[in-house]
Tab-separated table of C-alpha atoms and ligand atoms in Angstrom:
chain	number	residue	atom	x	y	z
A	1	UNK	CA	111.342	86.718	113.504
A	2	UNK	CA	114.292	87.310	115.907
A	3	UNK	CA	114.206	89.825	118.323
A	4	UNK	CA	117.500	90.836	119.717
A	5	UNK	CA	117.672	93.140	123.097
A	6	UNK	CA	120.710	95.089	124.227
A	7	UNK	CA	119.505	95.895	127.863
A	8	UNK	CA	120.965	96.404	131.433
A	9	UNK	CA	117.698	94.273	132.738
A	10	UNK	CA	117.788	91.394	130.398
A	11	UNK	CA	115.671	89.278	133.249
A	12	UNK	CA	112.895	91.876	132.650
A	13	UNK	CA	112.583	90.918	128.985
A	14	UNK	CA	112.756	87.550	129.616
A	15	UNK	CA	109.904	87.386	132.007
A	16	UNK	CA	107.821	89.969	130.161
A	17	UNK	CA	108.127	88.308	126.650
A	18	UNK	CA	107.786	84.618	128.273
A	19	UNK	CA	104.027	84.609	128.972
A	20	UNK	CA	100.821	84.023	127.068
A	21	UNK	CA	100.493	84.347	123.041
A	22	UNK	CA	104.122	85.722	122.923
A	23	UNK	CA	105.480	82.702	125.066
A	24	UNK	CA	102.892	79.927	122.932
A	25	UNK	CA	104.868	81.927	119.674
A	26	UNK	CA	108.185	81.313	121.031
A	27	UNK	CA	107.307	77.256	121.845
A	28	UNK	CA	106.338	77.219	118.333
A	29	UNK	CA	109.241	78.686	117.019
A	30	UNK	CA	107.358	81.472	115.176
A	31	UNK	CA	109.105	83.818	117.069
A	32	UNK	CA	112.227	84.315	119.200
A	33	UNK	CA	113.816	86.371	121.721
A	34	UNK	CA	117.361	87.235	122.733
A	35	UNK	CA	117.926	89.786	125.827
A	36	UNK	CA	121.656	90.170	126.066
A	37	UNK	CA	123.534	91.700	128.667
A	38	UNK	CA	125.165	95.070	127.734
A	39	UNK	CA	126.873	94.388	131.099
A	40	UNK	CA	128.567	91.013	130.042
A	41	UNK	CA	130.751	93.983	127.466
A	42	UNK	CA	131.656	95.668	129.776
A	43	UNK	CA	135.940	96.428	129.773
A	44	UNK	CA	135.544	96.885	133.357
A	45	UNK	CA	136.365	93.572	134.522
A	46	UNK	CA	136.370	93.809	138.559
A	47	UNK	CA	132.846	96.291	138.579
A	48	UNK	CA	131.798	95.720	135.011
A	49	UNK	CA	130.873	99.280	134.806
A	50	UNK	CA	129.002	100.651	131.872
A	51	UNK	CA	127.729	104.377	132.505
A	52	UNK	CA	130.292	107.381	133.196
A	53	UNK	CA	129.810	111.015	133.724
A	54	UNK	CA	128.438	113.412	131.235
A	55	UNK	CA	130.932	115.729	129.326
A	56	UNK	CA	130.066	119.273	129.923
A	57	UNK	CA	128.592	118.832	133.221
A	58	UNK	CA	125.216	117.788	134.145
A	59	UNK	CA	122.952	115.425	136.543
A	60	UNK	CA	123.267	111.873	135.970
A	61	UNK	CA	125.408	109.438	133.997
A	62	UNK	CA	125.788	108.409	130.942
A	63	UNK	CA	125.942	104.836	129.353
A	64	UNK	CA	128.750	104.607	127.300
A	65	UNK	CA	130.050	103.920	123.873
A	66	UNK	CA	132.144	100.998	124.137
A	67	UNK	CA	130.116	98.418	125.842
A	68	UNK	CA	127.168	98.578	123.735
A	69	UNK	CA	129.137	98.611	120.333
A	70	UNK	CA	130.689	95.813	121.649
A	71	UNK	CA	127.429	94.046	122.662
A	72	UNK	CA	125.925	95.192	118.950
A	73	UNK	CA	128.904	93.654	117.392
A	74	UNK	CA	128.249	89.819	119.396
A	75	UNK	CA	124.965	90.280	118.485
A	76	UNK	CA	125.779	90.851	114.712
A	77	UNK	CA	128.143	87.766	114.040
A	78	UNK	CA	125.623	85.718	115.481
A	79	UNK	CA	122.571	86.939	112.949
A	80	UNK	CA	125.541	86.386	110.298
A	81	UNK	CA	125.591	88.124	106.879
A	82	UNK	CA	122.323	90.017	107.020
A	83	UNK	CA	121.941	93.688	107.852
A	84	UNK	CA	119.567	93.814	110.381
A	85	UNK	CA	117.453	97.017	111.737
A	86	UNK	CA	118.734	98.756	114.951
A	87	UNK	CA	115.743	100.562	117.328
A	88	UNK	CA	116.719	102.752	119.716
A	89	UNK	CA	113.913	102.903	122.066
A	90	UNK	CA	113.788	106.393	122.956
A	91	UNK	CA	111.473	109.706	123.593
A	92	UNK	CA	113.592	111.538	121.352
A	93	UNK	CA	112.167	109.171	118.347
A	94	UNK	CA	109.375	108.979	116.141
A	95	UNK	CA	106.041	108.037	117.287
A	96	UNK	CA	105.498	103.874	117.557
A	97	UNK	CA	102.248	103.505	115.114
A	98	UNK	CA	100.459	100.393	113.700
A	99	UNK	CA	102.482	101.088	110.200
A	100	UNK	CA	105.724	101.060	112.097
A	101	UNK	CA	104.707	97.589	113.516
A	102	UNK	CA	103.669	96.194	109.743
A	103	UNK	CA	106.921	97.384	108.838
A	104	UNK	CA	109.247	96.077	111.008
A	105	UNK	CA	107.471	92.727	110.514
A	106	UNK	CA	108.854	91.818	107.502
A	107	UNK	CA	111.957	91.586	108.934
A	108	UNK	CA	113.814	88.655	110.238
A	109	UNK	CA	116.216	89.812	113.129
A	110	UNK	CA	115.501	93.225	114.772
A	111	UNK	CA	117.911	94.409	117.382
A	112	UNK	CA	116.412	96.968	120.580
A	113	UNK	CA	119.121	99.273	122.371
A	114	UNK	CA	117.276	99.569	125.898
A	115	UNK	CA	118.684	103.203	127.322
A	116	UNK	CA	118.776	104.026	130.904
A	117	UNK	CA	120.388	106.618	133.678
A	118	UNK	CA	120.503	109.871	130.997
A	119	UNK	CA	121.058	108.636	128.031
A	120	UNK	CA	123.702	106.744	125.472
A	121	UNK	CA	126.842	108.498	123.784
A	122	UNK	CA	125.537	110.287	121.088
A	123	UNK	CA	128.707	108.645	119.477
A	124	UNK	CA	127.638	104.764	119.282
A	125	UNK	CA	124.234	106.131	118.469
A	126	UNK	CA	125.478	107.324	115.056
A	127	UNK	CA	127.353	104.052	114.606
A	128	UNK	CA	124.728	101.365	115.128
A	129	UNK	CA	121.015	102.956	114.765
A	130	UNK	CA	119.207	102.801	112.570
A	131	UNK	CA	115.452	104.050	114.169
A	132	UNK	CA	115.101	106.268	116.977
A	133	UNK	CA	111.455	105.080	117.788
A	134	UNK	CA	109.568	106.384	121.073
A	135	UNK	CA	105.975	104.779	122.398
A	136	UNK	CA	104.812	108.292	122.970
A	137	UNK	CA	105.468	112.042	124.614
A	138	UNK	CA	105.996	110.933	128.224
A	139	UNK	CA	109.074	109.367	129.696
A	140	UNK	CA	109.441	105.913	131.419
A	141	UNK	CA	112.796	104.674	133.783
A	142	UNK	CA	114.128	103.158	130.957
A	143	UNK	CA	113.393	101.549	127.697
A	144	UNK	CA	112.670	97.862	128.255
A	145	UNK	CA	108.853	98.273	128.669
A	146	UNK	CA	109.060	100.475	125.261
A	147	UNK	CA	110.756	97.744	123.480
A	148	UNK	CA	108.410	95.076	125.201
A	149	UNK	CA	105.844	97.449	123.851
A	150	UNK	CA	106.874	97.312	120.439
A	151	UNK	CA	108.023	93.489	120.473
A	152	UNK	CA	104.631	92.360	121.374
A	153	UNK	CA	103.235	94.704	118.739
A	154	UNK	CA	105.169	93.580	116.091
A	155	UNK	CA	105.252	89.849	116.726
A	156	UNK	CA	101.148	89.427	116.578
A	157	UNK	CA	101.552	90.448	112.947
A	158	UNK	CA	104.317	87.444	112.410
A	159	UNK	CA	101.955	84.785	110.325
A	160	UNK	CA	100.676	82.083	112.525
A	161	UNK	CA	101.528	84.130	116.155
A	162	UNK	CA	97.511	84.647	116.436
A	163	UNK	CA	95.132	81.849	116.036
A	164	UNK	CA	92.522	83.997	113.884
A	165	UNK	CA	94.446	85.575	111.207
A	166	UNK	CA	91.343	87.681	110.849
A	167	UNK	CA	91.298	89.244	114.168
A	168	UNK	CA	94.655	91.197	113.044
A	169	UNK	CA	92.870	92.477	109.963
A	170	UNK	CA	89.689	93.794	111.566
A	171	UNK	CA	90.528	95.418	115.022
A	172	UNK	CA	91.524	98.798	115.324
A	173	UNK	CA	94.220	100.646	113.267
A	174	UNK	CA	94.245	97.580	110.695
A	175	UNK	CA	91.803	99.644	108.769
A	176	UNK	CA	92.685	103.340	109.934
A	177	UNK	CA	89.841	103.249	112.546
A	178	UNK	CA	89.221	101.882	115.833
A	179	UNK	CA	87.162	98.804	116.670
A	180	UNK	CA	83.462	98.574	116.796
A	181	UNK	CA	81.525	97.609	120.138
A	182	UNK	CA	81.443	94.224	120.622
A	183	UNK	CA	79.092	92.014	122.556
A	184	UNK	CA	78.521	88.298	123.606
A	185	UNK	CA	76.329	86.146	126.079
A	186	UNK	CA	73.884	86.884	127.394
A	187	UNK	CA	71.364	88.922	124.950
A	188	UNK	CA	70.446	91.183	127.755
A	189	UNK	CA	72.650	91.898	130.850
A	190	UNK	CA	71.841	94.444	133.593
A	191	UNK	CA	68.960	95.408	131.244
A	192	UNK	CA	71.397	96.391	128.059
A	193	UNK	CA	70.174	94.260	125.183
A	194	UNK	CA	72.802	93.499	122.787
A	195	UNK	CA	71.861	95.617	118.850
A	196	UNK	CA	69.328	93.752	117.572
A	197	UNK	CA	71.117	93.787	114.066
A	198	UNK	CA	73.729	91.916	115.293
A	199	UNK	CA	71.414	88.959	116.104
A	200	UNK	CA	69.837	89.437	112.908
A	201	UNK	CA	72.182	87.100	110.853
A	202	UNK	CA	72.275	89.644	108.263
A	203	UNK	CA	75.970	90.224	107.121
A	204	UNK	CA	75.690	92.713	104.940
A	205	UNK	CA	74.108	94.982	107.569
A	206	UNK	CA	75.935	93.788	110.308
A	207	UNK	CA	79.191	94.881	108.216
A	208	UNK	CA	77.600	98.464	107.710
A	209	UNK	CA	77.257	99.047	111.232
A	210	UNK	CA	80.116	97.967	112.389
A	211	UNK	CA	81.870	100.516	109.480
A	212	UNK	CA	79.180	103.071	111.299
A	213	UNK	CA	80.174	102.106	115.033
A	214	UNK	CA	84.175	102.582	114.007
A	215	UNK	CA	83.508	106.092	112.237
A	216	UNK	CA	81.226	107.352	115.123
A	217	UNK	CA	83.439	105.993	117.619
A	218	UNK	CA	86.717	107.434	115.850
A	219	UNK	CA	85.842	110.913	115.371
A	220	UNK	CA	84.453	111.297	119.399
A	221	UNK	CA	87.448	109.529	120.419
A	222	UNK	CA	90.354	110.084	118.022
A	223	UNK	CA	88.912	112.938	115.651
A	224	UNK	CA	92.817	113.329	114.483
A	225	UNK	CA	92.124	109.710	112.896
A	226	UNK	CA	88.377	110.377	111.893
A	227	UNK	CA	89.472	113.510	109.593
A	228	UNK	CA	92.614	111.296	107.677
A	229	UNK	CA	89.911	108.278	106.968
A	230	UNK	CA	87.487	110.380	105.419
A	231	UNK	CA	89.954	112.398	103.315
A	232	UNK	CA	91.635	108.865	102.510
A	233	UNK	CA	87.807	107.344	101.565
A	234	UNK	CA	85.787	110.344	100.379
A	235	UNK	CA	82.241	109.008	100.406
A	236	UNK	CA	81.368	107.714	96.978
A	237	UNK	CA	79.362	110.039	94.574
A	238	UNK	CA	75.557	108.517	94.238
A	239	UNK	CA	74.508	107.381	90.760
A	240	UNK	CA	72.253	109.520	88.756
A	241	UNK	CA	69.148	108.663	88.054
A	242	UNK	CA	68.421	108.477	84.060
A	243	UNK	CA	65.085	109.721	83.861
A	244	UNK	CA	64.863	110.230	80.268
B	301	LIG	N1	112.510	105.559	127.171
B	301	LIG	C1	112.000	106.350	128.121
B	301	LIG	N2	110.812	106.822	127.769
B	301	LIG	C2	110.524	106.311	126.539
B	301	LIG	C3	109.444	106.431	125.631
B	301	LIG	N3	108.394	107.196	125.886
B	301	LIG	N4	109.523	105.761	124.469
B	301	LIG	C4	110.597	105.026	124.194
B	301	LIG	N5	111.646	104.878	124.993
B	301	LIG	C5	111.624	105.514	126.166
């Protein structure tokens, strides 16, 4: 997987998406990561200016169309023949989910526009994008940490990018719920004893209280979540007796 980033900050990107399981990923080759400089497109040689002022009136400036078309267009020739996805990071978009990040892992290249100041012309928005996608109803300074956000979301799904393949399939979201309590050494620590199930080395009931821990702990915590799992996996009729 490829990730490309159109961004005013591409130092940022770099230093975020260097580090830890996303760096190890890149060293491997499993994943890779491109912050270009919308600057560097600029047609403003001597200040290599890329915002303006607003049509209409209003505070702040504008980044414009030209640079970042440009800066798409680089980006382009260099993935070659393939049509690759174009995010907008934005609060304007839809809501960043666990689906969205399954989806856009199947791809090979994806391409981030990072906004900043007010906003992009609406004009190279309608040329190159092809999600608006936000990280949720608040708004940041700009939209590297959103991308960063989404890039480190995504790329943990990219085969081989996390040790245990499992530990993808489990946690929360991967199953529509959140993640059970978890525990580890010691058995008893400031006088909480770990479930005594969970040292019982019985699977089967280990499993069915985990499944309990993620319902209870969905519907107190995300009840929005609680009430689309149970209409998704109606509890099972129980079998009739025959008593003839
Ligand atoms: N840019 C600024 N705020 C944002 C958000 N919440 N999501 C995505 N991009 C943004």
């Amino acid at each position: 997987m490829n990730f490309h980033i159109m961004t005013l900050f591409p130092e940022m990107i770099e230093q975020g998406l260097s580090t830890s399981i996303l760096g190890r990923a890149r060293d491997k080759g499993l994943i890779d990561f491109e912050a270009v400089n919308i600057r560097d497109y600029s047609g403003d040689l001597k200040h290599h200016k890329v915002d303006d002022y607003t049509y209409g009136g209003g505070a702040g400036m504008l980044m414009q169309a030209q640079p970042i078309y440009d800066c798409y267009k680089a980006i382009e020739a260099g993935i070659g023949d393939r049509k690759s996805r174009v995010i907008y990071v934005t609060p304007q978009g839809s809501v960043f989910t666990q689906q969205m990040a399954a989806d856009f892992a199947k791809e090979d290249d994806l391409i981030f526009l990072c906004g900043h100041y007010e906003g992009v012309d609406e004009r190279v928005l309608e040329e190159i994008v092809t999600d608006y996608v936000s990280i949720g109803d608040y708004v940041l300074t700009g939209g590297e940490l959103p991308a960063m956000v989404m890039i480190d979301a995504i790329s943990r799904l990219v085969p081989g990018v996390l040790n245990n393949d499992e530990s993808a399939m489990t946690e929360s979201f991967g199953n529509g719920l959140l993640e059970y309590p978890q525990y580890s050494r010691p058995e008893e620590w400031m006088g909480k004893k770990v479930p005594a199930i969970l040292l019982s080395g019985d699977h089967k009931k280990v499993d069915e209280w985990r499944l309990e821990q993620s319902l209870l702990r969905t519907k107190e915590r995300r009840p929005e979540l609680y009430e689309k799992w149970i209409i998704e996996n109606p509890p099972k009729p129980k079998k009739k007796r025959n008593n003839k």
